[in-house]
mmCIF file of C-alpha atoms in Angstrom:
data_model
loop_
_atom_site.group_PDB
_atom_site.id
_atom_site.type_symbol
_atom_site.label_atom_id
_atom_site.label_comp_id
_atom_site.label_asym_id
_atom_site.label_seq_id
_atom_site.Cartn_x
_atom_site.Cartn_y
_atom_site.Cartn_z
ATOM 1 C CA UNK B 1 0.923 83.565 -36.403
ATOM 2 C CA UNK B 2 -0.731 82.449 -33.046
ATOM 3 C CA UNK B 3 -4.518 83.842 -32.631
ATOM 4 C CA UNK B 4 -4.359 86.728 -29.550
ATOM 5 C CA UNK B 5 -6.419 84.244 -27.232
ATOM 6 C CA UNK B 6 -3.774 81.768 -27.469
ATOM 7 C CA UNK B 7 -1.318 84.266 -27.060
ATOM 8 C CA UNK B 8 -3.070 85.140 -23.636
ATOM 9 C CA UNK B 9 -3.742 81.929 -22.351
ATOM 10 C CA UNK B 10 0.554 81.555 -22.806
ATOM 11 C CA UNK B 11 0.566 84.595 -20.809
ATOM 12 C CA UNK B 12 -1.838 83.666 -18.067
ATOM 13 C CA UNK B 13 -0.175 80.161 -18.036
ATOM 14 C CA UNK B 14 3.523 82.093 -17.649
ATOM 15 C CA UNK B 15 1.650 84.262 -14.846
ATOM 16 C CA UNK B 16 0.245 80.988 -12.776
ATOM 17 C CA UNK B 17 4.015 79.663 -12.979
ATOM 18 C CA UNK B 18 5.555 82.980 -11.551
ATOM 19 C CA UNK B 19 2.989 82.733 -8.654
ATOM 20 C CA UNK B 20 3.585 78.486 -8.171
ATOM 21 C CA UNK B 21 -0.481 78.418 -8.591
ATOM 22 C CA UNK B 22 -1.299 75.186 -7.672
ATOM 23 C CA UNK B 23 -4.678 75.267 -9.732
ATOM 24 C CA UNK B 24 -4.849 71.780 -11.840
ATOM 25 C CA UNK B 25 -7.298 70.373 -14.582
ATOM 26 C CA UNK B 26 -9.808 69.378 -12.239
ATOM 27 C CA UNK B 27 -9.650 73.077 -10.649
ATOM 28 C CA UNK B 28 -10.203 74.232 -14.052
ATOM 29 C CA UNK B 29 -13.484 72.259 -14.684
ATOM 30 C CA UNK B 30 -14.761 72.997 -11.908
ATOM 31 C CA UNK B 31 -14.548 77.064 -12.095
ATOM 32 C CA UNK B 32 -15.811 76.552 -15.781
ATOM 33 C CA UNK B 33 -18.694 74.400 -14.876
ATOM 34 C CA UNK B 34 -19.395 77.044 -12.288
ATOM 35 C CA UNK B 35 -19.215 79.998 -14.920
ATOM 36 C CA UNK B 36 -21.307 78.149 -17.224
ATOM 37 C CA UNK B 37 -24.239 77.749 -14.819
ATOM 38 C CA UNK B 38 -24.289 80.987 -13.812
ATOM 39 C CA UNK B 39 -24.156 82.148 -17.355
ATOM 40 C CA UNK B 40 -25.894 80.014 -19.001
ATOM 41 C CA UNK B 41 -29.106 81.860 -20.074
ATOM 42 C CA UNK B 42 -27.261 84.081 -21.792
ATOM 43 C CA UNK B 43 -25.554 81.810 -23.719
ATOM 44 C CA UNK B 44 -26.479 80.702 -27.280
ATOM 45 C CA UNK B 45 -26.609 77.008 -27.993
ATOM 46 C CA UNK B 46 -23.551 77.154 -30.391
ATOM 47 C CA UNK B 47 -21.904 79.115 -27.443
ATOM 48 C CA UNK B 48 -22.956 75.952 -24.927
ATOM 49 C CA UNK B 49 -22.112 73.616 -27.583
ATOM 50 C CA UNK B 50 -18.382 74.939 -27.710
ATOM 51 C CA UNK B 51 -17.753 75.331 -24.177
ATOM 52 C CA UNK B 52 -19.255 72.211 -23.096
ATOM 53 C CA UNK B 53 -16.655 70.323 -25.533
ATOM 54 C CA UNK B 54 -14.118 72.482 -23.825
ATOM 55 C CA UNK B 55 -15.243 71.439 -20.770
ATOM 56 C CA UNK B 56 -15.092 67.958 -21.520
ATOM 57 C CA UNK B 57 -11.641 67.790 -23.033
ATOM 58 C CA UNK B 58 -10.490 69.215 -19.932
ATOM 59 C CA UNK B 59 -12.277 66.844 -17.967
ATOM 60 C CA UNK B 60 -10.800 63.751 -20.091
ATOM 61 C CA UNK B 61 -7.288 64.879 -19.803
ATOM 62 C CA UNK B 62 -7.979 65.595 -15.901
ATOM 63 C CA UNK B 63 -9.158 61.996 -15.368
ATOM 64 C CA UNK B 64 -6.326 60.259 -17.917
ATOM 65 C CA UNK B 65 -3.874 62.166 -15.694
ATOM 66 C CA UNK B 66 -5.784 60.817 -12.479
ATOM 67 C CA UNK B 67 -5.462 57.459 -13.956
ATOM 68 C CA UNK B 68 -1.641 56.825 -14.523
#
């Protein structure tokens, strides 16, 4: 069974296809990064902790694909 986030990042991902988005990885980071900072005193540590690893996946994969 795929979790219901999962299942809505599909969706979403099916959604930016149908409208030829042209938002990459780097786009991504950047409107994250930009969330987190303007959310960030609400956030727990353990919340920070997670998205910050998110954050930095993203940004690996965005600068492997920058790379090749």
């Amino acid at each position: 069974m795929v979790h219901p986030v999962i299942q809505r990042f599909e969706i979403q991902a099916q959604l930016l296809d149908v409208q030829q988005s042209g938002a990459s990885l780097d786009d991504a980071v950047v409107r994250l990064a930009a969330w987190i900072g303007l959310a960030e005193d609400h956030l727990t540590e353990d919340d920070m902790a997670v998205l910050v690893e998110v954050g930095g996946v993203l940004y690996r994969e965005g600068l492997r694909k920058r790379q090749r």
